[in-house]
Short mmCIF file of C-alpha atoms and ligand atoms in Angstrom, two decimals:
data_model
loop_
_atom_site.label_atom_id
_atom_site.label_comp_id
_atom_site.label_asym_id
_atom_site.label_seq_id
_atom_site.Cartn_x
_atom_site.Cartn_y
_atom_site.Cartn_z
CA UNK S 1 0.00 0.00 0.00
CA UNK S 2 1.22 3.81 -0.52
CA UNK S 3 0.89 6.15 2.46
CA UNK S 4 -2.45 7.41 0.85
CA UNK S 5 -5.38 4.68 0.14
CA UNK S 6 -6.06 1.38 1.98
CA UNK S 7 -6.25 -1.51 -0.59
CA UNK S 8 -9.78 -3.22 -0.77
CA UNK S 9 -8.84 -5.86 1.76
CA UNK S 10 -8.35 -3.39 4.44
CA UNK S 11 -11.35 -1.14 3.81
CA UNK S 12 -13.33 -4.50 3.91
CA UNK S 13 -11.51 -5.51 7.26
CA UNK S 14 -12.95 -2.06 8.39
CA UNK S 15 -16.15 -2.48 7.68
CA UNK S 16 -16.11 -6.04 9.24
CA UNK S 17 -14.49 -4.38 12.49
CA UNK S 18 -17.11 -1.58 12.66
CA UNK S 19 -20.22 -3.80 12.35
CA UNK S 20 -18.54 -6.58 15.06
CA UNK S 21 -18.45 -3.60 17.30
CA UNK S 22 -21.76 -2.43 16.78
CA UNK S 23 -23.51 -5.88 17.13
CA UNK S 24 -21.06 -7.82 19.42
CA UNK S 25 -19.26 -5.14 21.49
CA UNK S 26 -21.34 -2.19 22.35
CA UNK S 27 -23.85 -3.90 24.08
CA UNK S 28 -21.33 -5.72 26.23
CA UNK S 29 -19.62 -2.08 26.26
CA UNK S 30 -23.32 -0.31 27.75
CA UNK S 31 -23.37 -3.35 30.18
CA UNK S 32 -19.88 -2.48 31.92
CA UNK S 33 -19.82 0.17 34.90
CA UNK S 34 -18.04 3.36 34.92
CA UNK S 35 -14.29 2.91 36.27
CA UNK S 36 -14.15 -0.69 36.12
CA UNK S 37 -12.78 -3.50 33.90
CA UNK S 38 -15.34 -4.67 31.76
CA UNK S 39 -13.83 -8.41 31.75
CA UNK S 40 -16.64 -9.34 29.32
CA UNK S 41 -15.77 -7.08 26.78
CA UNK S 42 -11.89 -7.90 27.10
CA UNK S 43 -12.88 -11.58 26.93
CA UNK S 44 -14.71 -11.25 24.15
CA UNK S 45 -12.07 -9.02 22.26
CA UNK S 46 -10.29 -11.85 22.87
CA UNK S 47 -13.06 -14.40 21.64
CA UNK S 48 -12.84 -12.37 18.30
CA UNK S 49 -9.43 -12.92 17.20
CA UNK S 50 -8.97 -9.11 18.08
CA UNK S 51 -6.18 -9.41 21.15
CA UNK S 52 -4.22 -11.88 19.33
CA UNK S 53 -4.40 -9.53 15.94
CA UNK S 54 -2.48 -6.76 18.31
CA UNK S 55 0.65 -9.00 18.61
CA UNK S 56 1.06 -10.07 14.62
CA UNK S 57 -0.18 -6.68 13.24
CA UNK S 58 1.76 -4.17 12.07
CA UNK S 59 1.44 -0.04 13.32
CA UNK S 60 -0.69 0.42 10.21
CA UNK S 61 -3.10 -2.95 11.40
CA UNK S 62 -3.57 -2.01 14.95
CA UNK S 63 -4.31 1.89 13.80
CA UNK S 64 -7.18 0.35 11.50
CA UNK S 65 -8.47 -1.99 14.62
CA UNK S 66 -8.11 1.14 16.81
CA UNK S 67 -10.06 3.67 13.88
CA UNK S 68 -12.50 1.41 13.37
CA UNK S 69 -13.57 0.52 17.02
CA UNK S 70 -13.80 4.23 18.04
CA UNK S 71 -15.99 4.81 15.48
CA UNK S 72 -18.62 2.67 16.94
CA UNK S 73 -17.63 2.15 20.81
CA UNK S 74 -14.77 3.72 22.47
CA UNK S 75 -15.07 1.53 25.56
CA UNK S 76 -13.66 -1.44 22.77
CA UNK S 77 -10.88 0.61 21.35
CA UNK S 78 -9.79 1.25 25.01
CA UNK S 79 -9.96 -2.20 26.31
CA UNK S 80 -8.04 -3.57 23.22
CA UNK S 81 -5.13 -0.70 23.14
CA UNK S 82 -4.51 -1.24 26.97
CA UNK S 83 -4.48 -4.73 26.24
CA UNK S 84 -1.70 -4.23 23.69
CA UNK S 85 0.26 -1.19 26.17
CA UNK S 86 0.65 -4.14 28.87
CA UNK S 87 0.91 -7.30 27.36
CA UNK S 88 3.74 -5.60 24.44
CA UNK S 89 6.56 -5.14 26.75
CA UNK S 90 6.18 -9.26 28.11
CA UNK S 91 5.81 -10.50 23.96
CA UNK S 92 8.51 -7.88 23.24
CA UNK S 93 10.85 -8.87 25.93
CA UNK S 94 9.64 -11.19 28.00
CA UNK S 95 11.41 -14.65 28.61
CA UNK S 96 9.73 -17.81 27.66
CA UNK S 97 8.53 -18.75 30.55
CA UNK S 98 6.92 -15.54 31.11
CA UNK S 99 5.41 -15.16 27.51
CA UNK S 100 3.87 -18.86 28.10
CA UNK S 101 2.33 -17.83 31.16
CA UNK S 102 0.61 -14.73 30.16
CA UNK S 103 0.83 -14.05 26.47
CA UNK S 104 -2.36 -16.98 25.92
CA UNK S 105 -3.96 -15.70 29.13
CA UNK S 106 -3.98 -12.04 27.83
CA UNK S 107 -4.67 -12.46 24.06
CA UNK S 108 -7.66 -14.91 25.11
CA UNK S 109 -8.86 -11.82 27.25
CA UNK S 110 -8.69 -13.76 30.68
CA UNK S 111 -5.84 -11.79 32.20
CA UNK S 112 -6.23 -8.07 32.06
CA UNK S 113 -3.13 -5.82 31.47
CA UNK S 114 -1.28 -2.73 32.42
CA UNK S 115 1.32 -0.24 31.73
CA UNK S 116 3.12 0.90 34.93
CA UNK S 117 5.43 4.16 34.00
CA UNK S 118 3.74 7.94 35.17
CA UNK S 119 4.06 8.37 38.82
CA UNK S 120 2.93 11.73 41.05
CA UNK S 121 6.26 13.14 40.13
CA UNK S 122 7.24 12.04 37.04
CA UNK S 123 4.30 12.63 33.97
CA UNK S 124 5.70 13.85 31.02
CA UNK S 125 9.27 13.63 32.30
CA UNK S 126 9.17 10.10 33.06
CA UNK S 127 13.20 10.02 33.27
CA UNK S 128 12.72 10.95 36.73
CA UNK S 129 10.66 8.11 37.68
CA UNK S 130 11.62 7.21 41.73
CA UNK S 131 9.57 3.67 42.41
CA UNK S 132 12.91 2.70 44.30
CA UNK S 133 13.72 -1.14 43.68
CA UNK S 134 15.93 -2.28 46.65
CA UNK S 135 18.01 -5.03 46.24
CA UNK S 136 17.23 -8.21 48.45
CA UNK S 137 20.97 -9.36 48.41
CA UNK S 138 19.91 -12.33 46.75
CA UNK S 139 19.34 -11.25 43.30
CA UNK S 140 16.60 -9.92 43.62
CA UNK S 141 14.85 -6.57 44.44
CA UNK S 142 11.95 -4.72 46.62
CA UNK S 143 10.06 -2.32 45.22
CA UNK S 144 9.13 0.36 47.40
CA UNK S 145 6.79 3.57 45.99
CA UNK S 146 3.84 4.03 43.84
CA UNK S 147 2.49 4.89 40.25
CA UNK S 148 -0.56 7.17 39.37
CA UNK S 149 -2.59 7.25 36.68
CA UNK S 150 -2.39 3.79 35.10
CA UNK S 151 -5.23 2.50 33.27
CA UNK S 152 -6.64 -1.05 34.36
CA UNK S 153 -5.05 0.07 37.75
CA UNK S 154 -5.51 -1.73 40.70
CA UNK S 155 -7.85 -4.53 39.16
CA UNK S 156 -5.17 -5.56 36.35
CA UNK S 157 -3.58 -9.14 36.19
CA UNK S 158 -0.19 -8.23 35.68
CA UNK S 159 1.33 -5.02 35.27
CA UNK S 160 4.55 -4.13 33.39
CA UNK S 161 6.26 -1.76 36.20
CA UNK S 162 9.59 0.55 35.71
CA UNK S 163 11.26 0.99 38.78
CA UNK S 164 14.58 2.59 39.43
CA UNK S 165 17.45 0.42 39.56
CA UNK S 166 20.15 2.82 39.71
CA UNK S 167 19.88 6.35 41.37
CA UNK S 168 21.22 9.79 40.15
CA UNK S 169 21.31 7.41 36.57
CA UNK S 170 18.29 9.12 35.12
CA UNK S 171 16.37 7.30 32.10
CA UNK S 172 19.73 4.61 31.87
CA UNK S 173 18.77 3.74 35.84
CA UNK S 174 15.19 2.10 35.04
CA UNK S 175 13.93 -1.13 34.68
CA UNK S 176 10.68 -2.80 33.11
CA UNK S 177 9.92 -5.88 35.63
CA UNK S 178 6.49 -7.98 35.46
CA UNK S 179 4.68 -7.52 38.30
CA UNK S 180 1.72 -10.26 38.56
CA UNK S 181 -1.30 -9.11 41.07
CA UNK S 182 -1.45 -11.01 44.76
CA UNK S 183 2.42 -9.91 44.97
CA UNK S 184 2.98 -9.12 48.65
CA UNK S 185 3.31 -5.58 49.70
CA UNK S 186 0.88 -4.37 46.00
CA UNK S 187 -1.84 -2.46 46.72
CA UNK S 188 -3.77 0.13 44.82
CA UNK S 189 -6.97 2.64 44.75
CA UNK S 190 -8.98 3.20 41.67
CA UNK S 191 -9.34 6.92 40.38
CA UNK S 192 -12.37 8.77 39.25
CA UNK S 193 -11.69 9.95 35.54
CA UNK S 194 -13.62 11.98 33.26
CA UNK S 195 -13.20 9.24 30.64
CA UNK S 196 -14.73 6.28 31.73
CA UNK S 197 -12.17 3.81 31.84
CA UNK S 198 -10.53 2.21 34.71
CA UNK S 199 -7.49 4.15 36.21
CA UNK S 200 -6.06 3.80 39.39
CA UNK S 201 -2.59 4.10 41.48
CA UNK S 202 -0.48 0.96 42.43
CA UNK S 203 1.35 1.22 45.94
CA UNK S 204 4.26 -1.03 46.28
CA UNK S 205 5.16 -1.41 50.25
CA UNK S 206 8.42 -3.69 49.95
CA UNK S 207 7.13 -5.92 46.34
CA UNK S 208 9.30 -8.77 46.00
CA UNK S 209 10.92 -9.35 42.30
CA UNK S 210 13.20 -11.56 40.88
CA UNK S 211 15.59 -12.27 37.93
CA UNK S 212 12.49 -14.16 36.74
CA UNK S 213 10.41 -11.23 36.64
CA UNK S 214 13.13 -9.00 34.82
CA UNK S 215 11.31 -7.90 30.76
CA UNK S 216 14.60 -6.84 29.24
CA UNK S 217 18.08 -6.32 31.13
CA UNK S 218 18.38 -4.30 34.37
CA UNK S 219 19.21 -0.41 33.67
CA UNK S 220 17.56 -1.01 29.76
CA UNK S 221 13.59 -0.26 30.58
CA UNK S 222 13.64 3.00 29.21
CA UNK S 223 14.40 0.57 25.84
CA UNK S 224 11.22 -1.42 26.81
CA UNK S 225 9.34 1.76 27.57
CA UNK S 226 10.36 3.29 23.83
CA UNK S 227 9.64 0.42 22.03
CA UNK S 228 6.00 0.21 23.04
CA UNK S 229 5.36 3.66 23.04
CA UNK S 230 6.63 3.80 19.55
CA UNK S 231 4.38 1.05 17.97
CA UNK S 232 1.36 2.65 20.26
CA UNK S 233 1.87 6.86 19.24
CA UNK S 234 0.46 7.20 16.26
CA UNK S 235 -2.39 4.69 16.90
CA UNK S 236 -3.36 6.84 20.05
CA UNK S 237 -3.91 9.87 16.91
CA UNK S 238 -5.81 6.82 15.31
CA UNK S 239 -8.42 6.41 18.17
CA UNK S 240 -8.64 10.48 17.77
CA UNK S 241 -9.21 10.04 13.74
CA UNK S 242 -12.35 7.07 14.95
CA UNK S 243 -13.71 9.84 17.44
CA UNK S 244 -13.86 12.26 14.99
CA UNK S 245 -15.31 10.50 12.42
CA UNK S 246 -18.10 9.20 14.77
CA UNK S 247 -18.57 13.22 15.41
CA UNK S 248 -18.44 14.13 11.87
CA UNK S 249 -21.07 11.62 11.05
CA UNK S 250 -23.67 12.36 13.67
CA UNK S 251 -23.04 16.51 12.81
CA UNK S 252 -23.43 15.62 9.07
CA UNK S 253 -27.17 13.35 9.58
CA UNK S 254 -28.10 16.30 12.18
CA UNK S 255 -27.54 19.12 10.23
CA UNK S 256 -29.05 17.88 7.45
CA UNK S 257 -32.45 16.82 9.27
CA UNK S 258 -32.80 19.79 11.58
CA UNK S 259 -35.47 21.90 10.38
CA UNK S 260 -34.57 25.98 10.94
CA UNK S 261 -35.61 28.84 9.59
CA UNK S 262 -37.96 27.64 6.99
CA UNK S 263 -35.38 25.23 5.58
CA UNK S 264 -32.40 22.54 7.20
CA UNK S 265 -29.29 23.76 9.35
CA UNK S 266 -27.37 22.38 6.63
CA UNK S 267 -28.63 25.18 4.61
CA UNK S 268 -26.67 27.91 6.70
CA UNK S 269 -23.87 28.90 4.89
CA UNK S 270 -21.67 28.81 8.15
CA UNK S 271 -23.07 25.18 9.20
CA UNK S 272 -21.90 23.73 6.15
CA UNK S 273 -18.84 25.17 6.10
CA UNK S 274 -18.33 24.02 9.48
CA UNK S 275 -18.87 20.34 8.43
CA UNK S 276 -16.55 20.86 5.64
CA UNK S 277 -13.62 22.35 7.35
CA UNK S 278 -14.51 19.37 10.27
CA UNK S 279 -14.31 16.49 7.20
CA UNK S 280 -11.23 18.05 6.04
CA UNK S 281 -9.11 18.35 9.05
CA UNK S 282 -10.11 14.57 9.95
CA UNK S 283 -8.79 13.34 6.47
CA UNK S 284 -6.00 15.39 6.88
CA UNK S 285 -5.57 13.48 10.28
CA UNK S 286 -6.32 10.20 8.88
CA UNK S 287 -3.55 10.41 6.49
CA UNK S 288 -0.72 11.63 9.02
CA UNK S 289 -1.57 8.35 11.36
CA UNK S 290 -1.23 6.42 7.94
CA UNK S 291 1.85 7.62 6.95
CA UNK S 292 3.11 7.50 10.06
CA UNK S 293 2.17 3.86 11.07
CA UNK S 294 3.51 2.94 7.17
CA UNK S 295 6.25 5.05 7.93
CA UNK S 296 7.29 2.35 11.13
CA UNK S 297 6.45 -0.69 9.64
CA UNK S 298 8.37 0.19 6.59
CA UNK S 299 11.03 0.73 9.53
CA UNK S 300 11.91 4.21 7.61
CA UNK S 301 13.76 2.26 4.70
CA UNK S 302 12.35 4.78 2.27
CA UNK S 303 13.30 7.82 4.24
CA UNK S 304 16.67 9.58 3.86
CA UNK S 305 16.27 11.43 7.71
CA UNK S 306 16.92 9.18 10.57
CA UNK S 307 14.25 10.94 12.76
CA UNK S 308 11.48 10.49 10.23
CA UNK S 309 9.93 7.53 12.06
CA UNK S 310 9.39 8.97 15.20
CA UNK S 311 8.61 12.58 14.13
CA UNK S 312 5.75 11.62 12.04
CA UNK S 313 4.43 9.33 14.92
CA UNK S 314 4.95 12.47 17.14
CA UNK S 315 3.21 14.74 14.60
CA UNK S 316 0.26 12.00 13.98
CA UNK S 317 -0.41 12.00 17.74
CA UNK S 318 -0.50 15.68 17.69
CA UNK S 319 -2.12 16.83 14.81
CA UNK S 320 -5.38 14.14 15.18
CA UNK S 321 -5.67 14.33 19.00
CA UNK S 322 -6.04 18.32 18.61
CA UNK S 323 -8.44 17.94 15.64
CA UNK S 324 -10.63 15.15 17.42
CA UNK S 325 -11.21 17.96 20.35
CA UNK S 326 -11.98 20.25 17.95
CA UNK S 327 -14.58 18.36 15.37
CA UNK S 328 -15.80 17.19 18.65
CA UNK S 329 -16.60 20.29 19.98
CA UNK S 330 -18.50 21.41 16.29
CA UNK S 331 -20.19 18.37 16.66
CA UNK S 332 -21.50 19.82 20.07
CA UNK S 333 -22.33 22.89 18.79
CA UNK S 334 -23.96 21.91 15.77
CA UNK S 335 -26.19 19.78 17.95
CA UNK S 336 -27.20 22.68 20.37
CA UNK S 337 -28.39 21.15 23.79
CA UNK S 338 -29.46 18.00 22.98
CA UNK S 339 -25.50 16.97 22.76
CA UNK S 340 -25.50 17.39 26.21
CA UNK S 341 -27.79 15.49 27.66
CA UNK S 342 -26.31 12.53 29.64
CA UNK S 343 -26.18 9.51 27.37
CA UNK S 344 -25.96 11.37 24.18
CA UNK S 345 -23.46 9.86 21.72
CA UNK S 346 -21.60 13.45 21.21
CA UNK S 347 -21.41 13.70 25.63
CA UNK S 348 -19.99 10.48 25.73
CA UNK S 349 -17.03 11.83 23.29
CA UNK S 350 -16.70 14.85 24.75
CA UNK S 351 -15.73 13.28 27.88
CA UNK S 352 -13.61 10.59 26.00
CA UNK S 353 -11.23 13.42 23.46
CA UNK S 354 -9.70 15.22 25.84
CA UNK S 355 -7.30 12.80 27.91
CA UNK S 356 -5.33 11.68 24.34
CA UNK S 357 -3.83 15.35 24.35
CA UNK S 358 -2.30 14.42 27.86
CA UNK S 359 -1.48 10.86 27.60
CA UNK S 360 1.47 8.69 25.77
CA UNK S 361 3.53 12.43 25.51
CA UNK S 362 1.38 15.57 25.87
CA UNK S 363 0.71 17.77 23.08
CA UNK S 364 3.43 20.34 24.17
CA UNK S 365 5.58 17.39 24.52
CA UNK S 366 5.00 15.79 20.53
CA UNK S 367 5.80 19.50 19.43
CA UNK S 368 8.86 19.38 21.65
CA UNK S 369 10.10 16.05 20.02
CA UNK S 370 8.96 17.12 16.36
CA UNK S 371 11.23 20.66 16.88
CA UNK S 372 14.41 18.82 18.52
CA UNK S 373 14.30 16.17 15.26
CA UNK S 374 13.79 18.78 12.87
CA UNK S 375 16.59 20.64 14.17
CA UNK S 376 18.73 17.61 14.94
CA UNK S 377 18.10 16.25 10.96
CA UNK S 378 19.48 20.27 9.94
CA UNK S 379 22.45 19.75 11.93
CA UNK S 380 23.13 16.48 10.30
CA UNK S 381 22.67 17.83 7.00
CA UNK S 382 25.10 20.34 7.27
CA UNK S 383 23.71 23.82 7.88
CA UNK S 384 25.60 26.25 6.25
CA UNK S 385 28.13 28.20 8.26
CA UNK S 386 26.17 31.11 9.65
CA UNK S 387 22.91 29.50 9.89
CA UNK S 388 20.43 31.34 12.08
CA UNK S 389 19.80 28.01 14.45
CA UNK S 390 21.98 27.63 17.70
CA UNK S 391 21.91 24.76 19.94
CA UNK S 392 19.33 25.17 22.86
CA UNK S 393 20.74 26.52 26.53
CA UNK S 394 21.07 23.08 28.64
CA UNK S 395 20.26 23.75 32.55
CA UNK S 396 22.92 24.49 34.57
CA UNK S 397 23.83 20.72 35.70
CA UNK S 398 24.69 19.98 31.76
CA UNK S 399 21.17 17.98 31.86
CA UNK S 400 19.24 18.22 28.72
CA UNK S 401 15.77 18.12 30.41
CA UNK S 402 13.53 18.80 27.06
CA UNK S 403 11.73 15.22 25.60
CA UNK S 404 13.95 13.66 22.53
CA UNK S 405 11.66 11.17 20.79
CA UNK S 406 14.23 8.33 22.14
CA UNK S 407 12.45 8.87 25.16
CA UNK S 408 9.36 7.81 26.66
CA UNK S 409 6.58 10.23 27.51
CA UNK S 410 3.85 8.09 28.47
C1 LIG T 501 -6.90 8.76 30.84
C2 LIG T 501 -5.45 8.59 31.17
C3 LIG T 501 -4.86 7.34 31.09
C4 LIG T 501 -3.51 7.16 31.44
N1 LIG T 501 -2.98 5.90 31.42
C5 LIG T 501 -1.68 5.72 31.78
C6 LIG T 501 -1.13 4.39 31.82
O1 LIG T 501 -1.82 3.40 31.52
N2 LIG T 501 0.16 4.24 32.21
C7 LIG T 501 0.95 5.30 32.56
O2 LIG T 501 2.10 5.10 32.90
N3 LIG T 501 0.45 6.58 32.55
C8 LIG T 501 -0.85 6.80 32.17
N4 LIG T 501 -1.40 8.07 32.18
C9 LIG T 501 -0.58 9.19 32.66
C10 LIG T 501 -0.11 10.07 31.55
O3 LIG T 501 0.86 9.40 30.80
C11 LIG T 501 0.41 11.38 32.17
O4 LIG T 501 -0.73 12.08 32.61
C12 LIG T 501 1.20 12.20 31.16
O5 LIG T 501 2.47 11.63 30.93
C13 LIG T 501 1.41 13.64 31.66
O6 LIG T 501 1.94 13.62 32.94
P1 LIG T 501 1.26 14.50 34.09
O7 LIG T 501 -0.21 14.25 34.06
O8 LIG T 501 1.99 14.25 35.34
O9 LIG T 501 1.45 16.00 33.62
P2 LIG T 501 2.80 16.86 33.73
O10 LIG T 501 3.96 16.09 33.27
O11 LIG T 501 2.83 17.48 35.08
O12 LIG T 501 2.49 17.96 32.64
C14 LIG T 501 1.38 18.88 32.80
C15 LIG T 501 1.33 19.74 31.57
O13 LIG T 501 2.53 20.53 31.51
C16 LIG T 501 2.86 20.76 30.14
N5 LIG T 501 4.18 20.18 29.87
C17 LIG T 501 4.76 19.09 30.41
N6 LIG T 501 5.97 18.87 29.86
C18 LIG T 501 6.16 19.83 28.95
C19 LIG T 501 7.21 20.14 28.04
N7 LIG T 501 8.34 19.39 27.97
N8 LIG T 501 7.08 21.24 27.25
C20 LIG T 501 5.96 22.00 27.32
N9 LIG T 501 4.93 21.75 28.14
C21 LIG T 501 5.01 20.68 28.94
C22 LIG T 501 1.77 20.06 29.33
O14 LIG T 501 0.74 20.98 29.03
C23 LIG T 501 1.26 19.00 30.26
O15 LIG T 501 -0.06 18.58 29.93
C24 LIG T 501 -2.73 8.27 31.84
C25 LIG T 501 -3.32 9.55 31.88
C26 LIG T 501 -4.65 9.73 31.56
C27 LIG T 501 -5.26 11.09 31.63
#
């Protein structure tokens, strides 16, 4: 395929996706409660092929699974991306015996996952993670601290976890261990989210782990961390693209039904012009995740610039989670009140868009990474002597604190 049109097989596997969610999923989806694993719908993402799909697909696969879902029910497209967040790290890098123990468990949707890496002081700088793991003097570690934020937190089955290894070592001091629940000393409180998926904190009061439980070496999870969060980026913008589509799609049969001043809304200049410049910034969108998930599974063989890979993910994430806010809010106001009411499809998004600015590297953050690559490609290239751009000022300790795309923001 080119960067630009699905092939026929695709836009059928689409279709197939969106009406499996629509008969099969949603109504497990309007059976779960707020805040809590829906271990239905994960099992039966898992009775549909769907979990195991995650681990053979491509970037450009598990954007179409994600697109397609959040076009009909977001509570799927969550359940199956946090699926793939926690379980990638163990088929990624766990050992055998670890990937036969959970990798079956997970993709059948028995044993739900998480992602363990944002803590209350590290977010978006995730280098200075502090979930201290103590060693036991027999190999092993303790880990002592806690995490915030994590989705499927506390009622997840296992957890990928970074703790810190080595102090003062910043992102080279971290390591990725799997942390099964019923581990003495783990403990956690679920959060209450505007979005409605589970998310909670994990406290770890003296967590015994082993060699066993290592997912990569010691000191290398940063290299776990960055090799999820680069398959997962640009299918977080894909989720955004699904949202806005739904949007676009109720705004479009709305506007075109809604009798006003002696003719349809759609018949106001500035109401149609609204719906176009909301279809045209979600193509737009749709074709940056594209190119960017083609971009990684082509594994940037095309691509003269080194950087290309993860700047595109960077400015997929970016670009559609800041137009999925906005044809999300025209949706709303193209609806008038009725968008509001509790239940509404166009409520439910509203609540759902706004947490993919923040999470998996903040907006700030992807523009951040896309400006260091740009500038880091120019330098490579040669600029000519005299060129206007100087390196940035690096804090006083020599530190470079600004994100590089080598490094996770989750
Ligand atoms: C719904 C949801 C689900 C989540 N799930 C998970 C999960 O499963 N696992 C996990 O580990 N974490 C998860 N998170 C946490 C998420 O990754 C963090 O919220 C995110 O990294 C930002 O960290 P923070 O909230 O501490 O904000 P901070 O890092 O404190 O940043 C606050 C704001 O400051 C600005 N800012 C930060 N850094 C920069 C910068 N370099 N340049 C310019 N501006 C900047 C941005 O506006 C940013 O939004 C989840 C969060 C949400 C909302």
């Amino acid at each position: 395929m080119t960067a630009f049109s699905l092939d026929p097989e695709q836009i059928t596997w689409c279709a197939e996706l969106r009406a499996l969610a629509a008969e099969r999923l949603k109504p497990l989806a309007e059976k779960g409660e707020p805040g809590r694993v829906n271990r239905p719908l994960v099992a039966a993402l898992g009775e549909l092929g769907l979990l195991a799909r995650l681990f053979d697909a491509g970037a450009l696969d598990l954007c179409l699974m994600r697109e397609s879902l959040a076009q009909v029910c977001t509570e799927a497209e969550t359940a199956l991306a946090l699926q793939g967040l926690g379980t990638h790290p163990v088929a990624a890098f766990g050992s055998p015996a670890q990937r036969a123990r959970w990798l079956p468990e997970a993709t059948a949707g028995r044993a739900v996952a998480a992602f363990a890496l944002s803590e209350p002081g590290a977010g978006s700088d995730a280098a200075a993670l502090a979930l201290d793991a103590v060693p036991d003097g027999r190999g092993g570690w303790r880990l002592h601290g806690e995490k915030q934020w994590i989705s499927n937190a506390p009622e997840a089955d296992f957890a990928t976890v970074f703790a810190r290894t080595t102090r003062g070592a910043g992102a080279r001091g971290v390591t990725a261990f799997l942390v099964p629940a019923g581990r003495p000393g783990l403990g956690g409180e679920p959060l209450d989210m505007l979005a409605p998926h589970a998310l909670g904190t994990l406290t770890f009061d003296g967590v015994p782990v082993g060699p066993e439980d290592l997912l990569g070496e010691p000191d290398r999870g940063f290299r776990v961390a960055m090799h999820t969060l680069n398959l997962f980026r640009p299918s977080v913008g894909a989720f955004a693209v699904g949202m806005a589509q739904a949007a676009l799609d109720a705004a479009l049969a709305h506007t075109a039904a809604r009798p006003a001043f002696g003719g349809r809304l759609a018949d106001l200049q500035a109401v149609a012009h609204r719906i176009a410049e909301m279809a045209t910034r979600t193509e737009a969108a749709r074709l940056l995740v594209y190119a960017a998930a083609t971009a990684y599974d082509e594994g940037n063989s095309h691509d003269t610039a080194d950087t290309a890979v993860p700047r595109r993910a960077a400015m997929a994430k970016l670009f559609a989670t800041e137009t999925a806010q906005y044809v999300v809010d025209s949706a709303v106001q193209l609806h008038g009140a009725r968008a509001l009411q509790r239940g509404h499809l166009l409520e439910h998004l509203y609540r759902e868009v706004r947490a993919p600015r923040i999470y998996e590297g903040a907006t700030e953050v992807q523009r951040t990474i896309i400006a260091k690559e740009l500038y880091a490609s120019h330098r490579r290239e040669g600029a000519p002597e005299g060129a206007p751009y100087e390196e940035e000022p690096s804090p006083a300790d020599g530190r470079d604190t600004t994100p590089h795309a080598e490094e996770p923001t989750p």
